Short mmCIF file of C-alpha atoms in Angstrom, two decimals:
data_model
loop_
_atom_site.label_atom_id
_atom_site.label_comp_id
_atom_site.label_asym_id
_atom_site.label_seq_id
_atom_site.Cartn_x
_atom_site.Cartn_y
_atom_site.Cartn_z
CA MET A 200 -2.35 54.08 -4.27
CA ARG A 201 -2.37 50.17 -4.21
CA GLU A 202 0.52 48.25 -3.09
CA LEU A 203 1.36 44.77 -4.85
CA ASP A 204 2.71 41.66 -3.28
CA ILE A 205 3.94 39.57 -6.24
CA TYR A 206 5.04 35.91 -6.59
CA TYR A 207 6.29 34.43 -9.85
CA SER A 208 7.18 30.91 -11.17
CA THR A 209 8.72 30.27 -14.57
CA GLY A 210 10.27 26.90 -14.15
CA GLU A 211 11.72 24.24 -11.91
CA GLN A 212 14.69 26.60 -11.03
CA SER A 213 12.44 29.60 -10.17
CA LEU A 214 9.48 28.67 -8.21
CA PHE A 215 7.25 31.12 -6.14
CA VAL A 216 9.90 33.80 -6.11
CA ARG A 217 8.87 37.06 -4.40
CA THR A 218 9.28 39.86 -7.10
CA THR A 219 8.45 43.41 -7.99
CA GLU A 220 6.61 45.27 -10.67
CA GLU A 221 9.82 46.69 -11.94
CA GLN A 222 11.17 43.18 -12.44
CA LEU A 223 8.21 42.06 -14.44
CA ARG A 224 7.84 45.36 -16.52
CA PRO A 225 7.77 44.67 -20.15
CA THR A 226 10.98 45.33 -22.05
CA ASP A 227 9.93 45.07 -25.72
CA SER A 228 6.88 44.74 -27.72
CA ALA A 229 7.28 41.02 -28.79
CA ALA A 230 4.83 39.75 -26.32
CA VAL A 231 0.96 39.71 -26.59
CA GLU A 232 -0.89 42.26 -24.59
CA VAL A 233 -3.82 40.75 -22.68
CA GLU A 234 -6.20 42.52 -20.41
CA VAL A 235 -7.65 40.92 -17.38
CA ARG A 236 -10.79 42.68 -16.02
CA LEU A 237 -11.78 42.24 -12.36
CA ASP A 238 -15.18 43.11 -11.06
CA GLY A 239 -15.81 43.17 -7.37
CA SER A 240 -19.51 43.63 -7.77
CA VAL A 241 -19.97 40.16 -9.13
CA THR A 242 -19.34 37.58 -6.43
CA TYR A 243 -19.44 33.85 -6.06
CA GLN A 244 -18.29 31.32 -3.45
CA THR A 245 -16.59 31.99 -0.03
CA MET A 246 -13.26 30.23 0.33
CA ASP A 247 -12.29 27.73 3.07
CA GLY A 248 -8.83 27.12 1.76
CA PHE A 249 -6.16 24.99 0.48
CA GLY A 250 -4.41 21.92 1.81
CA ALA A 251 -3.61 18.17 1.59
CA SER A 252 -3.99 15.07 3.72
CA PHE A 253 -2.19 13.61 6.77
CA THR A 254 -2.54 10.03 5.55
CA ASP A 255 -1.00 7.36 7.88
CA SER A 256 2.12 7.45 5.63
CA ALA A 257 2.36 11.29 5.53
CA ALA A 258 1.81 11.64 9.33
CA TYR A 259 4.33 8.91 10.17
CA LEU A 260 6.95 10.38 7.91
CA ILE A 261 6.61 13.95 9.23
CA HIS A 262 6.07 12.97 12.81
CA GLN A 263 8.60 10.03 13.35
CA VAL A 264 11.16 10.19 10.44
CA LEU A 265 11.77 13.98 10.21
CA PRO A 266 14.08 15.31 13.01
CA GLU A 267 12.10 17.51 15.46
CA GLU A 268 13.85 20.91 14.28
CA GLN A 269 12.99 20.00 10.58
CA ARG A 270 9.41 19.16 11.47
CA SER A 271 8.93 22.41 13.08
CA ILE A 272 10.20 24.35 10.23
CA LEU A 273 7.98 22.33 7.89
CA MET A 274 4.91 22.71 9.86
CA LYS A 275 5.47 26.56 9.96
CA LYS A 276 6.09 26.54 6.16
CA LEU A 277 2.92 24.57 5.55
CA PHE A 278 0.36 26.16 7.96
CA ASP A 279 1.63 29.54 9.39
CA PRO A 280 -0.13 32.38 7.47
CA GLU A 281 2.89 34.78 7.96
CA GLU A 282 5.95 32.51 7.93
CA GLY A 283 4.58 29.98 5.48
CA ILE A 284 1.75 29.52 2.97
CA GLY A 285 -1.09 29.20 5.43
CA LEU A 286 -2.70 25.83 4.37
CA SER A 287 -6.19 25.87 6.07
CA VAL A 288 -8.05 22.71 4.84
CA LEU A 289 -7.08 19.11 5.83
CA ARG A 290 -9.10 16.02 4.58
CA ASN A 291 -7.87 13.00 6.33
CA PRO A 292 -8.60 9.26 5.86
CA MET A 293 -10.85 7.66 8.51
CA GLY A 294 -8.75 4.52 8.94
CA ALA A 295 -6.32 3.09 6.33
CA SER A 296 -6.23 4.37 2.79
CA ASP A 297 -3.70 3.12 0.10
CA TYR A 298 -1.07 5.30 1.70
CA ALA A 299 -0.74 3.51 5.14
CA ARG A 300 1.95 1.25 6.46
CA PHE A 301 -0.78 -1.48 7.30
CA PHE A 302 -4.53 -2.18 7.00
CA TYR A 303 -6.53 -0.67 10.09
CA SER A 304 -9.95 0.68 10.98
CA TYR A 305 -11.21 2.31 14.18
CA ASN A 306 -12.87 -1.12 15.03
CA ASP A 307 -10.99 -3.95 13.91
CA LEU A 308 -11.99 -7.45 15.39
CA PRO A 309 -10.98 -11.02 15.13
CA GLU A 310 -12.56 -13.07 12.25
CA GLY A 311 -16.11 -14.06 13.17
CA GLU A 312 -16.61 -11.38 15.75
CA THR A 313 -18.93 -8.28 15.46
CA ASP A 314 -19.44 -5.13 17.50
CA PRO A 315 -22.55 -3.45 16.29
CA GLU A 316 -22.80 -1.20 19.51
CA MET A 317 -19.17 0.30 18.80
CA GLN A 318 -17.88 -0.96 22.26
CA ARG A 319 -14.47 -1.60 20.92
CA PHE A 320 -14.17 1.71 18.78
CA SER A 321 -10.85 3.40 19.17
CA ILE A 322 -8.81 6.14 17.53
CA GLU A 323 -5.70 4.97 19.23
CA HIS A 324 -4.01 4.73 15.94
CA ASP A 325 -4.57 8.40 15.06
CA GLU A 326 -3.26 9.47 18.59
CA ALA A 327 0.36 8.46 17.60
CA ASP A 328 1.00 10.74 14.68
CA VAL A 329 -2.14 12.15 13.09
CA ILE A 330 -3.74 13.90 16.07
CA PRO A 331 -0.38 15.51 17.34
CA LEU A 332 0.25 17.03 13.75
CA LEU A 333 -3.41 18.20 13.55
CA GLN A 334 -3.08 19.96 16.89
CA GLU A 335 0.21 21.50 15.85
CA ALA A 336 -1.19 22.70 12.49
CA LEU A 337 -4.26 24.34 14.32
CA ALA A 338 -1.98 26.00 16.80
CA LEU A 339 -0.28 27.62 13.79
CA ASN A 340 -3.47 28.39 12.04
CA PRO A 341 -6.57 28.46 13.90
CA SER A 342 -8.67 28.85 10.53
CA ILE A 343 -7.97 25.11 9.49
CA LYS A 344 -11.04 23.19 8.65
CA LEU A 345 -10.82 19.22 9.12
CA PHE A 346 -12.65 16.81 6.71
CA GLY A 347 -12.86 13.07 7.25
CA SER A 348 -13.27 10.30 4.68
CA PRO A 349 -13.30 6.60 4.96
CA TRP A 350 -11.82 4.27 2.39
CA SER A 351 -13.63 1.42 3.94
CA ALA A 352 -15.91 0.43 6.76
CA PRO A 353 -14.39 -2.19 9.29
CA GLY A 354 -14.25 -5.57 7.47
CA TRP A 355 -16.73 -7.26 9.61
CA MET A 356 -19.38 -4.84 8.44
CA LYS A 357 -18.92 -5.71 4.81
CA THR A 358 -19.85 -8.32 2.32
CA SER A 359 -16.20 -9.19 1.61
CA GLY A 360 -15.37 -9.59 5.43
CA SER A 361 -12.31 -7.50 4.61
CA MET A 362 -11.33 -3.87 4.16
CA ILE A 363 -10.75 -4.84 0.61
CA GLY A 364 -13.63 -5.10 -1.71
CA GLY A 365 -17.21 -5.65 -0.97
CA GLU A 366 -19.98 -3.41 0.14
CA LEU A 367 -21.64 -2.33 3.62
CA LYS A 368 -24.10 -4.84 4.81
CA LYS A 369 -27.58 -3.47 5.18
CA GLU A 370 -27.66 -4.91 8.80
CA TYR A 371 -24.80 -2.58 9.70
CA TYR A 372 -26.01 0.69 8.38
CA GLU A 373 -26.85 2.03 11.75
CA SER A 374 -23.61 0.71 13.29
CA TYR A 375 -21.69 2.43 10.57
CA ALA A 376 -23.44 5.75 11.17
CA ASN A 377 -22.52 5.43 15.00
CA TYR A 378 -18.97 4.65 13.71
CA PHE A 379 -18.92 8.20 12.37
CA VAL A 380 -20.39 9.71 15.43
CA ARG A 381 -17.70 8.08 17.54
CA TYR A 382 -15.00 9.34 15.31
CA ILE A 383 -16.27 13.00 15.50
CA GLU A 384 -16.81 12.86 19.30
CA SER A 385 -13.32 11.25 19.72
CA TYR A 386 -11.61 13.83 17.77
CA ALA A 387 -13.52 16.46 19.67
CA LYS A 388 -11.86 15.14 22.92
CA HIS A 389 -8.64 16.15 21.40
CA GLY A 390 -9.76 19.62 20.62
CA LEU A 391 -10.37 18.76 16.96
CA SER A 392 -13.56 19.70 15.37
CA ILE A 393 -14.53 17.85 12.16
CA TYR A 394 -16.02 20.33 9.74
CA ALA A 395 -17.41 17.79 7.31
CA VAL A 396 -17.15 14.11 6.35
CA THR A 397 -17.91 12.07 3.17
CA PRO A 398 -19.67 8.66 3.46
CA GLN A 399 -17.23 7.04 1.31
CA ASN A 400 -14.05 7.84 -0.75
CA GLU A 401 -14.36 7.00 -4.47
CA PRO A 402 -17.42 5.07 -3.87
CA LEU A 403 -17.68 3.67 -7.58
CA TYR A 404 -14.10 2.35 -7.66
CA VAL A 405 -13.32 -0.89 -5.75
CA PRO A 406 -9.63 -1.60 -5.79
CA GLY A 407 -8.44 -5.06 -5.32
CA HIS A 408 -5.18 -4.27 -3.49
CA TYR A 409 -6.08 -1.46 -0.97
CA PRO A 410 -8.95 -0.38 1.15
CA GLY A 411 -12.08 0.39 -0.69
CA MET A 412 -15.86 -0.11 -0.69
CA LEU A 413 -18.68 0.02 -3.31
CA MET A 414 -21.33 2.51 -2.52
CA THR A 415 -23.86 3.27 -5.35
CA ALA A 416 -25.90 6.53 -5.41
CA GLU A 417 -28.99 4.47 -4.13
CA MET A 418 -26.80 3.17 -1.17
CA GLN A 419 -25.37 6.31 -0.28
CA THR A 420 -28.81 8.18 -0.26
CA ASP A 421 -30.29 5.37 1.95
CA PHE A 422 -27.26 5.60 4.33
CA VAL A 423 -27.06 9.30 4.58
CA LYS A 424 -30.78 10.08 4.71
CA ASN A 425 -32.07 7.20 7.00
CA TYR A 426 -28.93 6.48 9.13
CA LEU A 427 -26.07 9.07 9.09
CA LYS A 428 -27.95 12.34 9.36
CA PRO A 429 -30.38 11.01 12.02
CA ALA A 430 -27.38 9.83 14.00
CA PHE A 431 -25.81 13.31 13.87
CA VAL A 432 -29.08 15.05 14.79
CA LYS A 433 -29.57 12.61 17.72
CA HIS A 434 -26.12 13.31 19.10
CA GLY A 435 -26.15 17.12 18.40
CA LEU A 436 -23.46 16.94 15.81
CA SER A 437 -23.00 20.03 13.31
CA THR A 438 -20.58 18.30 11.08
CA LYS A 439 -21.55 18.59 7.54
CA ILE A 440 -22.07 15.66 5.09
CA LEU A 441 -20.74 15.90 1.51
CA ALA A 442 -21.93 13.55 -1.08
CA TYR A 443 -19.93 11.60 -3.67
CA ASP A 444 -16.15 12.25 -3.08
CA HIS A 445 -15.21 10.97 -6.55
CA ASN A 446 -14.34 12.10 -10.18
CA TRP A 447 -16.04 14.81 -12.27
CA ASP A 448 -17.03 12.26 -15.05
CA ARG A 449 -20.18 10.94 -13.16
CA PRO A 450 -22.16 14.02 -11.97
CA GLU A 451 -25.33 11.96 -12.23
CA TYR A 452 -24.31 10.33 -8.84
CA PRO A 453 -24.31 13.54 -6.87
CA LEU A 454 -27.27 14.84 -8.57
CA SER A 455 -29.20 11.65 -7.60
CA VAL A 456 -27.92 11.88 -4.00
CA LEU A 457 -28.86 15.47 -3.67
CA LYS A 458 -32.31 15.07 -5.15
CA GLU A 459 -33.27 12.01 -2.98
CA ALA A 460 -31.42 12.88 0.24
CA GLY A 461 -32.49 16.52 0.27
CA GLU A 462 -31.44 18.44 3.51
CA ALA A 463 -29.56 15.54 4.86
CA VAL A 464 -26.66 16.59 2.36
CA ASP A 465 -24.76 19.70 2.60
CA GLY A 466 -22.72 19.60 -0.49
CA VAL A 467 -20.49 17.60 -2.93
CA ALA A 468 -16.89 16.61 -2.87
CA TRP A 469 -14.94 16.04 -6.19
CA HIS A 470 -11.66 14.50 -7.33
CA TRP A 471 -9.83 15.24 -10.72
CA TYR A 472 -8.93 11.82 -12.03
CA GLY A 473 -11.67 11.87 -14.66
CA GLY A 474 -14.06 14.47 -16.39
CA GLU A 475 -13.88 18.17 -16.30
CA ALA A 476 -14.17 20.71 -13.55
CA SER A 477 -17.37 22.07 -15.22
CA ALA A 478 -19.17 19.18 -13.60
CA GLN A 479 -18.92 21.19 -10.28
CA SER A 480 -20.91 23.98 -11.83
CA GLN A 481 -23.51 21.74 -13.45
CA VAL A 482 -24.46 20.20 -10.00
CA LYS A 483 -24.07 23.75 -8.33
CA GLU A 484 -26.59 25.16 -10.94
CA ALA A 485 -29.07 22.36 -10.14
CA PHE A 486 -28.64 22.72 -6.25
CA PRO A 487 -27.36 26.37 -5.68
CA ASP A 488 -27.63 26.15 -1.91
CA LYS A 489 -25.19 23.18 -1.62
CA GLU A 490 -21.41 23.53 -0.94
CA VAL A 491 -18.80 22.65 -3.39
CA HIS A 492 -15.53 21.06 -2.35
CA PHE A 493 -12.48 19.71 -4.17
CA THR A 494 -11.07 17.06 -1.73
CA GLU A 495 -8.50 15.04 -3.74
CA GLY A 496 -6.00 15.33 -6.69
CA SER A 497 -2.51 13.96 -6.92
CA GLY A 498 0.16 14.46 -9.21
CA GLY A 499 2.73 11.73 -9.87
CA GLU A 500 5.19 10.02 -12.35
CA TRP A 501 2.39 9.68 -15.01
CA ILE A 502 3.26 13.32 -15.56
CA PRO A 503 7.08 13.01 -15.31
CA ALA A 504 8.49 16.23 -16.79
CA PHE A 505 8.39 19.34 -14.56
CA GLU A 506 6.54 21.76 -16.84
CA PRO A 507 3.46 19.64 -17.67
CA ALA A 508 3.06 18.62 -14.11
CA PHE A 509 3.19 22.14 -12.71
CA SER A 510 1.06 23.49 -15.48
CA ASN A 511 -1.50 20.77 -14.51
CA VAL A 512 -1.95 21.85 -10.97
CA MET A 513 -2.00 25.63 -11.83
CA ARG A 514 -4.38 25.25 -14.75
CA THR A 515 -6.64 22.80 -13.02
CA GLY A 516 -6.57 24.52 -9.61
CA ILE A 517 -7.74 27.79 -11.32
CA GLU A 518 -10.52 25.92 -13.06
CA ILE A 519 -11.58 24.22 -9.76
CA LEU A 520 -11.99 27.64 -8.17
CA ARG A 521 -13.82 29.17 -11.28
CA ASN A 522 -16.33 26.27 -10.92
CA HIS A 523 -17.49 27.23 -7.34
CA SER A 524 -15.29 25.20 -5.19
CA GLN A 525 -14.74 26.32 -1.61
CA SER A 526 -11.66 24.28 -1.25
CA LEU A 527 -8.60 22.91 -3.14
CA VAL A 528 -7.15 19.89 -1.44
CA LEU A 529 -4.30 17.86 -2.92
CA TRP A 530 -3.26 14.30 -1.68
CA ASN A 531 -0.52 13.09 0.53
CA MET A 532 1.10 15.88 2.62
CA ALA A 533 4.26 13.76 2.40
CA LEU A 534 5.64 10.58 0.76
CA ASP A 535 9.09 9.08 0.93
CA GLU A 536 11.73 8.54 -1.79
CA GLN A 537 9.82 5.45 -2.99
CA ASN A 538 6.45 7.41 -3.08
CA GLY A 539 5.41 5.43 -0.11
CA PRO A 540 4.79 3.92 2.29
CA THR A 541 1.90 2.02 1.01
CA VAL A 542 -0.24 -0.87 2.27
CA PRO A 543 1.08 -4.26 1.83
CA GLY A 544 0.36 -5.65 -1.53
CA PHE A 545 -0.11 -2.32 -3.19
CA GLY A 546 2.79 -2.51 -5.50
CA ARG A 547 5.01 0.42 -6.80
CA SER A 548 3.40 3.82 -6.03
CA THR A 549 3.66 6.76 -8.61
CA CYS A 550 1.88 9.45 -6.50
CA ARG A 551 3.71 12.66 -5.48
CA GLY A 552 3.55 14.31 -1.89
CA ILE A 553 3.54 17.91 -1.20
CA VAL A 554 6.87 17.15 0.32
CA THR A 555 9.37 14.23 0.07
CA VAL A 556 10.80 12.91 3.30
CA ASN A 557 13.74 10.40 2.54
CA GLN A 558 13.59 7.66 5.03
CA GLN A 559 17.26 6.80 4.41
CA THR A 560 18.79 10.13 4.80
CA ARG A 561 15.96 12.00 6.68
CA GLU A 562 16.27 14.85 4.07
CA LEU A 563 13.25 16.95 3.18
CA GLU A 564 12.42 18.21 -0.17
CA TYR A 565 9.56 20.60 -1.18
CA THR A 566 7.86 19.33 -4.40
CA LEU A 567 6.30 21.22 -6.99
CA ASP A 568 2.79 20.79 -5.49
CA TYR A 569 3.94 22.81 -2.51
CA TYR A 570 4.82 25.79 -4.65
CA ALA A 571 1.75 25.48 -6.75
CA LEU A 572 -0.36 25.38 -3.47
CA ALA A 573 1.65 28.59 -2.32
CA HIS A 574 0.60 30.34 -5.44
CA PHE A 575 -3.00 30.11 -4.38
CA SER A 576 -3.05 29.98 -0.63
CA THR A 577 -0.59 32.83 0.12
CA VAL A 578 -2.77 35.51 -1.68
CA ILE A 579 -6.30 33.95 -1.18
CA ARG A 580 -7.19 33.53 2.43
CA PRO A 581 -9.80 31.77 4.24
CA LYS A 582 -13.26 33.52 4.04
CA ALA A 583 -12.13 35.32 0.76
CA VAL A 584 -14.98 35.86 -1.69
CA ARG A 585 -14.52 35.00 -5.39
CA ILE A 586 -15.17 38.01 -7.83
CA ALA A 587 -15.32 38.10 -11.51
CA ALA A 588 -12.15 37.89 -13.35
CA GLU A 589 -12.22 37.80 -17.15
CA SER A 590 -9.36 37.51 -19.60
CA GLU A 591 -9.30 38.84 -23.16
CA GLN A 592 -7.22 35.66 -24.17
CA PRO A 593 -8.30 32.04 -22.95
CA SER A 594 -4.49 31.18 -22.63
CA ILE A 595 -4.26 33.61 -19.63
CA ARG A 596 -6.16 31.70 -17.13
CA SER A 597 -7.19 33.79 -14.02
CA VAL A 598 -9.16 33.64 -10.73
CA ALA A 599 -9.58 36.40 -8.11
CA PHE A 600 -10.97 36.82 -4.65
CA ARG A 601 -11.43 39.55 -2.12
CA ASN A 602 -9.99 38.84 1.26
CA THR A 603 -11.50 39.93 4.58
CA ASP A 604 -8.94 42.70 4.84
CA ASP A 605 -10.29 44.14 1.48
CA SER A 606 -7.08 43.10 -0.37
CA ILE A 607 -7.61 41.32 -3.63
CA GLY A 608 -5.82 38.01 -4.33
CA ILE A 609 -5.31 37.21 -8.02
CA VAL A 610 -3.82 33.83 -9.55
CA LEU A 611 -2.76 33.92 -13.16
CA PHE A 612 -1.42 31.12 -15.41
CA ASN A 613 -0.22 31.71 -18.87
CA ASP A 614 -1.07 28.52 -20.62
CA GLY A 615 -0.05 29.77 -24.02
CA GLU A 616 3.15 29.09 -26.09
CA GLN A 617 4.47 32.70 -26.04
CA ALA A 618 5.10 35.43 -23.48
CA SER A 619 2.19 37.82 -22.61
CA ASP A 620 2.02 41.30 -21.05
CA VAL A 621 -0.81 41.24 -18.73
CA ARG A 622 -2.69 44.35 -17.54
CA LEU A 623 -5.22 44.10 -14.82
CA ARG A 624 -8.03 46.53 -14.68
CA LEU A 625 -10.14 46.89 -11.50
CA ARG A 626 -13.01 49.41 -11.04
CA GLY A 627 -11.57 51.34 -14.03
CA THR A 628 -8.28 51.43 -12.56
CA GLU A 629 -5.52 50.06 -14.65
CA LEU A 630 -2.38 48.58 -13.16
CA PRO A 631 1.04 48.33 -14.80
CA SER A 632 1.52 45.60 -17.37
CA LEU A 633 3.29 42.54 -16.01
CA ARG A 634 5.44 40.22 -18.37
CA MET A 635 4.33 36.61 -18.01
CA GLU A 636 6.51 34.05 -19.92
CA SER A 637 4.88 30.87 -21.43
CA LYS A 638 3.82 28.32 -18.67
CA SER A 639 4.61 30.74 -16.00
CA ALA A 640 2.34 31.44 -12.83
CA LEU A 641 1.88 34.83 -11.17
CA SER A 642 0.04 35.48 -7.77
CA ILE A 643 -0.63 38.97 -6.82
CA ARG A 644 -2.07 40.46 -3.64
CA LEU A 645 -3.33 44.02 -4.21
CA ASN A 646 -3.31 45.79 -0.88
CA ASN A 647 -5.13 49.00 -0.37
#
């Protein structure tokens, strides 16, 4: 006999509500009947987990603006696998991103000065807010994996002389590789192990108003193969290197880096701001031994109404997992009532955080992204293995994993315009039909 833990979302006023089979039992025959077949004998990727980013802005809001009691409650709700949703992947900027209170790197120098030996390298900035929150998160959930991604090298290493624009000067490739080494070693001194890094966030986009840096596929191949990986080997670092860290619409970039850099690269990181999730599978099929990670996707005011915004996270999240990703990481863990703070000169922000921390009232609000992540992270735990899940109707989107305790975690989303009665079939065993309204999300843990 199997026991079911069921969580259901039907709209803005009913998000991630614990429910029962009886409450979702069909009451009439008006809905379409749909069967979803699960096959545990067909397996895919092993999951690392779900999460977001402690940007400078997010860490400041949570660590300094929120009252201590509220912060403790929030951290448990974010990271505790029993009392919260058990987030287990954190991908943090290495230095300032667009969501920082000011521009900074780990080696800022007066104009005209250089430091190729990294003698003035320091993570002092992160020691104020980011590192204490990471340590607290790991205490709540030891399964957490940490990723690091730079938006820019220090300005003195670049052709622009600034963290805005330009590219890495060839003469500083070795210095920049050692910058990564120092970052990993400095975090390790705080008990924080960096699982993976990417050489550059969104390497094909060079913004004119926040930190960024051009890094073509050829540049990335050269940097990783001839400088970054050798530096890791020299210092005995096991941190993985993920190529690309940009949108689905340019799969030729990671394909080129993987082909040319070979064993120096461990996988590919993806974002959702262009293209389709199927690009992940395209690259995975060409390089089946490389990891697939989804490292950034943000919602915001460009999808203002609740239903399309929530549907986008659920629909796209399922597709990300069905296309071999081991992680699903959204963007800012927290933003304020103005969708900030942002770096000076950024202008008005339209992104949405996992939570909103009001700087004026110090009030905390959980956004739709928190509840969408909850649908995934609560039933799909670290080291879960994806199994086959096929729906009779494409409007019922599905993904399923077998957890290490042998429970099955299933996430369903009704992307159709009418209600459906969904019946799960596993190893020939049929479970009771469950009613799913249009644009509703359903997460199920089948316990033995």
